[in-house]
Short mmCIF file of C-alpha atoms and ligand atoms in Angstrom, two decimals:
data_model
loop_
_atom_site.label_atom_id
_atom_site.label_comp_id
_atom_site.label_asym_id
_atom_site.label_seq_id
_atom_site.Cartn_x
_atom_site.Cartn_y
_atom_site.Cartn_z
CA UNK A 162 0.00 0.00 0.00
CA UNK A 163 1.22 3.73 -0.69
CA UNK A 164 0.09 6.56 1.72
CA UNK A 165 0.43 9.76 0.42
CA UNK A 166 1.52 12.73 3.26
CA UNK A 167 3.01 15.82 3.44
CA UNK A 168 5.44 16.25 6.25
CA UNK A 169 3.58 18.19 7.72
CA UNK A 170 0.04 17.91 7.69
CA UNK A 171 -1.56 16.72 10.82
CA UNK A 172 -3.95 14.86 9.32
CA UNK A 173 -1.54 12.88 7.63
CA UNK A 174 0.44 12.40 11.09
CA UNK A 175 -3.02 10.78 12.59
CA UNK A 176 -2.45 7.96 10.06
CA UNK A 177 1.07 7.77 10.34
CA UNK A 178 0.80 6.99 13.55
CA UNK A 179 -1.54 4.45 13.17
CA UNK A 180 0.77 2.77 10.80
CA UNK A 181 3.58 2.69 13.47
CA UNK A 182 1.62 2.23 16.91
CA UNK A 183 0.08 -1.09 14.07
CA UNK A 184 3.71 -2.33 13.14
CA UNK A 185 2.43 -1.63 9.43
CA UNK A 186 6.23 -0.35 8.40
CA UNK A 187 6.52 -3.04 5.94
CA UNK A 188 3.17 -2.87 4.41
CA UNK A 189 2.74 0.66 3.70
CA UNK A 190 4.74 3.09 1.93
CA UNK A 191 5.25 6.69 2.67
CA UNK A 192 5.16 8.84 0.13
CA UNK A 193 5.49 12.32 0.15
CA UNK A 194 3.23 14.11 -2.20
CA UNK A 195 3.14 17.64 -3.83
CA UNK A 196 0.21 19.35 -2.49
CA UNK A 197 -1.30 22.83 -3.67
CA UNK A 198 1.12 23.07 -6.38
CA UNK A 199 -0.72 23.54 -9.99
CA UNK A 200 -0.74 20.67 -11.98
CA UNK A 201 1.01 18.59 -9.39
CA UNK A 202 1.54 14.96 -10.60
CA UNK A 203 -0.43 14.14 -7.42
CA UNK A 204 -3.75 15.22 -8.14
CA UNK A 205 -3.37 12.16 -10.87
CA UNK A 206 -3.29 9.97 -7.84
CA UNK A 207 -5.57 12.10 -5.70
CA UNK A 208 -8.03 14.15 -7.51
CA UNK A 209 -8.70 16.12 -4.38
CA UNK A 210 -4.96 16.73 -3.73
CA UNK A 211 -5.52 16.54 0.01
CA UNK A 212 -3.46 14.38 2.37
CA UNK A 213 -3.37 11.54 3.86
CA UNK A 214 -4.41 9.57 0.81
CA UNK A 215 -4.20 5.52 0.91
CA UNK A 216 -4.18 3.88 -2.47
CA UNK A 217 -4.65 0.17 -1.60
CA UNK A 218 -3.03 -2.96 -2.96
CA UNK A 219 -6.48 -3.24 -5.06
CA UNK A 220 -5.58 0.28 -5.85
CA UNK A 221 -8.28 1.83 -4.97
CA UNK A 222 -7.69 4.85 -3.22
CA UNK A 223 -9.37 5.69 0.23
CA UNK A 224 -9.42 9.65 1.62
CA UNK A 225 -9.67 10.62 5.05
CA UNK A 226 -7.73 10.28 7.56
CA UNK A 227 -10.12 8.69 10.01
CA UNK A 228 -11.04 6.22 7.77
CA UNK A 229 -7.26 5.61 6.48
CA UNK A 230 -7.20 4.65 10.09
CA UNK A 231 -10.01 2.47 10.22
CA UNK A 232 -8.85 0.33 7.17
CA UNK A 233 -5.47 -0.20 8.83
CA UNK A 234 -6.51 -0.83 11.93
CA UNK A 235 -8.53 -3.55 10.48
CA UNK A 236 -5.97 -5.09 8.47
CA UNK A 237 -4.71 -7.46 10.95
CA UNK A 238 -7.98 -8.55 12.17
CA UNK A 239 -7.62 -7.58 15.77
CA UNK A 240 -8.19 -3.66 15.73
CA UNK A 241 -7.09 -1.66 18.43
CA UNK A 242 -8.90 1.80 17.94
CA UNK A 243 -12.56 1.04 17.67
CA UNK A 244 -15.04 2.48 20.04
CA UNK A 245 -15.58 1.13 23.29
CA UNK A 246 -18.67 -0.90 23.82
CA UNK A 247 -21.87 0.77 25.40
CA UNK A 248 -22.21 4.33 26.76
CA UNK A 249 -18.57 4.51 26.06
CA UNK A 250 -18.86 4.94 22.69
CA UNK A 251 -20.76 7.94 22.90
CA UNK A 252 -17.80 9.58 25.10
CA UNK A 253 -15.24 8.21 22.49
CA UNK A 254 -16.94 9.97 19.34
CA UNK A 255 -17.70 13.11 21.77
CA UNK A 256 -14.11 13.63 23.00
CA UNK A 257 -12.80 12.45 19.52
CA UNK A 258 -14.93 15.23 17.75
CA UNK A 259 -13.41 17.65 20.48
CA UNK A 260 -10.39 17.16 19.37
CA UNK A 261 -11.22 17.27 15.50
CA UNK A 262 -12.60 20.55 16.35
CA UNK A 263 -9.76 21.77 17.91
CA UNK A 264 -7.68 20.39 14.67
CA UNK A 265 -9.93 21.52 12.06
CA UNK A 266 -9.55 25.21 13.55
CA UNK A 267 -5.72 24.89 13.94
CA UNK A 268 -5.33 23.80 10.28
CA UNK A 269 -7.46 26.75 9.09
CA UNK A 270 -5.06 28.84 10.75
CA UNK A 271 -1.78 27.32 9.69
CA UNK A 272 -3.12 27.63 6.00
CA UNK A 273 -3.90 30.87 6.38
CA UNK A 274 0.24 32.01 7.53
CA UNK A 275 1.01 30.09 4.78
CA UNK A 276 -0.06 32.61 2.04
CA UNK A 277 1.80 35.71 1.03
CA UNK A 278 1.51 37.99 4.15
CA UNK A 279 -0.63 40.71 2.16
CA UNK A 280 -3.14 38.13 1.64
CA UNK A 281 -3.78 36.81 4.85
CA UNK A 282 -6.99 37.60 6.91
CA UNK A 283 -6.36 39.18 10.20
CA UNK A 284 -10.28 38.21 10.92
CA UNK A 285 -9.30 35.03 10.21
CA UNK A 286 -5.93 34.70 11.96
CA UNK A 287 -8.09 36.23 15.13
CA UNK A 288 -11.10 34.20 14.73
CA UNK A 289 -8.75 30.78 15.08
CA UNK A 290 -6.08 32.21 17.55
CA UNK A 291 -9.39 33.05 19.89
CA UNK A 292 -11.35 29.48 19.03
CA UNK A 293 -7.63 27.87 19.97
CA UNK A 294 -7.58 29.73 23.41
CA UNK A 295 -11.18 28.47 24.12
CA UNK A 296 -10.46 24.57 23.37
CA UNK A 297 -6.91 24.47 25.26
CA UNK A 298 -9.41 25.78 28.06
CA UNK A 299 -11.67 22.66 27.56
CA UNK A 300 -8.91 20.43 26.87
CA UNK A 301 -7.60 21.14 30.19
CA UNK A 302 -10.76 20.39 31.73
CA UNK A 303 -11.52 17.51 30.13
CA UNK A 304 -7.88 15.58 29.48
CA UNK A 305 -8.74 13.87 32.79
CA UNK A 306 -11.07 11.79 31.47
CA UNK A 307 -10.00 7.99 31.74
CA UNK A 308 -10.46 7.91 27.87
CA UNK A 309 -7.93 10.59 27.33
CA UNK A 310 -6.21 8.56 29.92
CA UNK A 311 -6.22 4.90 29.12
CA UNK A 312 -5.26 2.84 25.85
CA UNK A 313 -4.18 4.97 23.06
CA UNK A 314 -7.53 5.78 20.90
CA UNK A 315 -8.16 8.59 18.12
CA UNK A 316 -9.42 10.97 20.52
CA UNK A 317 -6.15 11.03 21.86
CA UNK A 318 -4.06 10.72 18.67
CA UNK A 319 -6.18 13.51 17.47
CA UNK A 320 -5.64 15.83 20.09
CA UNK A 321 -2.26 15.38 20.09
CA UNK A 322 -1.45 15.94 16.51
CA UNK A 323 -3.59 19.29 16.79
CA UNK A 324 -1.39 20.58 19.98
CA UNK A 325 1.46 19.53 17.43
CA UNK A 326 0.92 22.21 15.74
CA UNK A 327 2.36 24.56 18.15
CA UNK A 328 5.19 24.02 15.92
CA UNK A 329 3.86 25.11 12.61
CA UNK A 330 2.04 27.81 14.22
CA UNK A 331 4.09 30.37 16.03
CA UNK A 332 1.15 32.22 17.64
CA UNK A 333 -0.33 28.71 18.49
CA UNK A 334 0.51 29.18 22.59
CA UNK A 335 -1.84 26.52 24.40
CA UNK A 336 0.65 25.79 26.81
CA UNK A 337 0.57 28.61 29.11
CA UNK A 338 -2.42 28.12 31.99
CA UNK A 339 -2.81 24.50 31.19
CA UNK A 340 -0.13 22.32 33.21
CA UNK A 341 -2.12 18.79 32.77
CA UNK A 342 -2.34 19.20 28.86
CA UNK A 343 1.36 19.68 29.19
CA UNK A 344 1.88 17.05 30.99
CA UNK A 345 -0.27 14.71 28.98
CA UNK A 346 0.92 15.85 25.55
CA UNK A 347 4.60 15.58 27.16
CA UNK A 348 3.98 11.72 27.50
CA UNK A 349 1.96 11.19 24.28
CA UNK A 350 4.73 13.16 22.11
CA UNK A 351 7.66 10.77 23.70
CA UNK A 352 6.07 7.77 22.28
CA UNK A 353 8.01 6.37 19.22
CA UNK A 354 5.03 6.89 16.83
CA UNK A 355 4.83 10.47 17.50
CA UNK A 356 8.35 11.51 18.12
CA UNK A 357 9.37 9.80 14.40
CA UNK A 358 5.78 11.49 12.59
CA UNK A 359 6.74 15.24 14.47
CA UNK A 360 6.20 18.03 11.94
CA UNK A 361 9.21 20.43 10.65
CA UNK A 362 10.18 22.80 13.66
CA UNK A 363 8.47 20.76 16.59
CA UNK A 364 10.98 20.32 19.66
CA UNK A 365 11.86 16.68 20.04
N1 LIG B 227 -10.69 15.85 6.58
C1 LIG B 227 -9.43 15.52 5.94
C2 LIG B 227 -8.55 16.75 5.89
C3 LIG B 227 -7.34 16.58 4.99
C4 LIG B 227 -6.66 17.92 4.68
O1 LIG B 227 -7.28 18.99 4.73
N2 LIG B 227 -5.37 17.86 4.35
C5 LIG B 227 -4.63 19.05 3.99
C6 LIG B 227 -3.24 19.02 4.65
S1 LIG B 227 -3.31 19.33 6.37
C7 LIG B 227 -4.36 19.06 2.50
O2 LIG B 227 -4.09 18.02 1.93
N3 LIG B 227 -4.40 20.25 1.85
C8 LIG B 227 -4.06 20.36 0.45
C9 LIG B 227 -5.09 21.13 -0.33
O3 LIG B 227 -6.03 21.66 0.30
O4 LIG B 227 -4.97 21.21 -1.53
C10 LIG B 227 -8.77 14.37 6.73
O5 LIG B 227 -9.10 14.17 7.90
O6 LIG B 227 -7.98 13.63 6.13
#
């Protein structure tokens, strides 16, 4: 299999770490692919020219990082990041969506100090530097939850691929006023699968 990433796109991290914490090394390729370039050889592979993209060993290509993640958790027939059975699951998509929030906004914002500097949107570089502030605030409320706590899941890879970004986004300052996200992101980003996926510029 071939999975199409930029370096550093978070959403591609979220299956790159999936292929590591799965032991999928040998299966799937990582490719790094041209993004937002015109006429980029990669929108043959990916009409939509977004990142991750998994083109199977049917060929057929699969979008999305969260269900990238659900194929190759599945591969091996004993998947580790399904939800949890019962009420559970509800918290699992809840906290998950949190966190996809929180991503979703961050990745608005580091597209946005991408382009030229006389074309960016101070409404917009405010709108997602104020949304940021508000979910480190709930993150730090909630990362106590024994789902953010227990066995790795995508609530938790999510979450900490969107903090991630601190180092992509210079103005991205969650850590101030919230010691247990920290704390929790310090022990999530020391894991192999995260440490070897960080993006350009993160402190390792
Ligand atoms: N919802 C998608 C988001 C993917 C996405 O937006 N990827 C960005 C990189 S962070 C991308 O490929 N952008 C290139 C473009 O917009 O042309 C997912 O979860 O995979």
């Amino acid at each position: 299999m071939k999975l199409y990433i930029t370096p550093g796109s978070p959403y591609a991290r979220i299956a790159r770490v999936v292929v590591l914490e799965k032991g999928l090394e040998s299966r799937v390729e990582i490719i790094a692919a041209q993004t937002r370039l015109a006429d980029s050889p990669y929108y043959g592979i990916n009409p939509s020219g977004r990142v991750p993209c998994l083109i199977r060993d049917d060929g057929v290509g699969l979008e999305e990082s969260a269900v990238i993640c659900a194929y190759l958790d599945h591969l091996d027939g004993n998947p580790a990041f399904d939800l949890p059975a019962g009420d559970q699951a509800w918290e699992a998509r809840r906290l998950e969506a949190s966190a996809r929030s929180m991503l979703d906004g961050l990745a608005v914002w580091g597209r946005e100090i991408l382009r030229p500097q006389d074309e960016r949107s101070p409404t917009v570089l405010q709108h997602e530097a104020q949304r940021s502030r508000r979910l480190a605030d709930l993150w730090e409320a909630e990362i106590d939850h024994p789902l953010m706590r227990g066995a790795l899941n995508l609530a938790q890879i999510t979450l900490a691929c969107a903090l991630g970004l601190e180092a992509r986004i210079p103005d991205l300052r969650w850590r101030p006023r919230h010691p247990k996200l920290c704390d929790w992101f310090g022990r999530i980003a020391a894991r192999p699968s995260f440490a070897a996926t960080a993006p350009p510029g993160a402190r390792v």
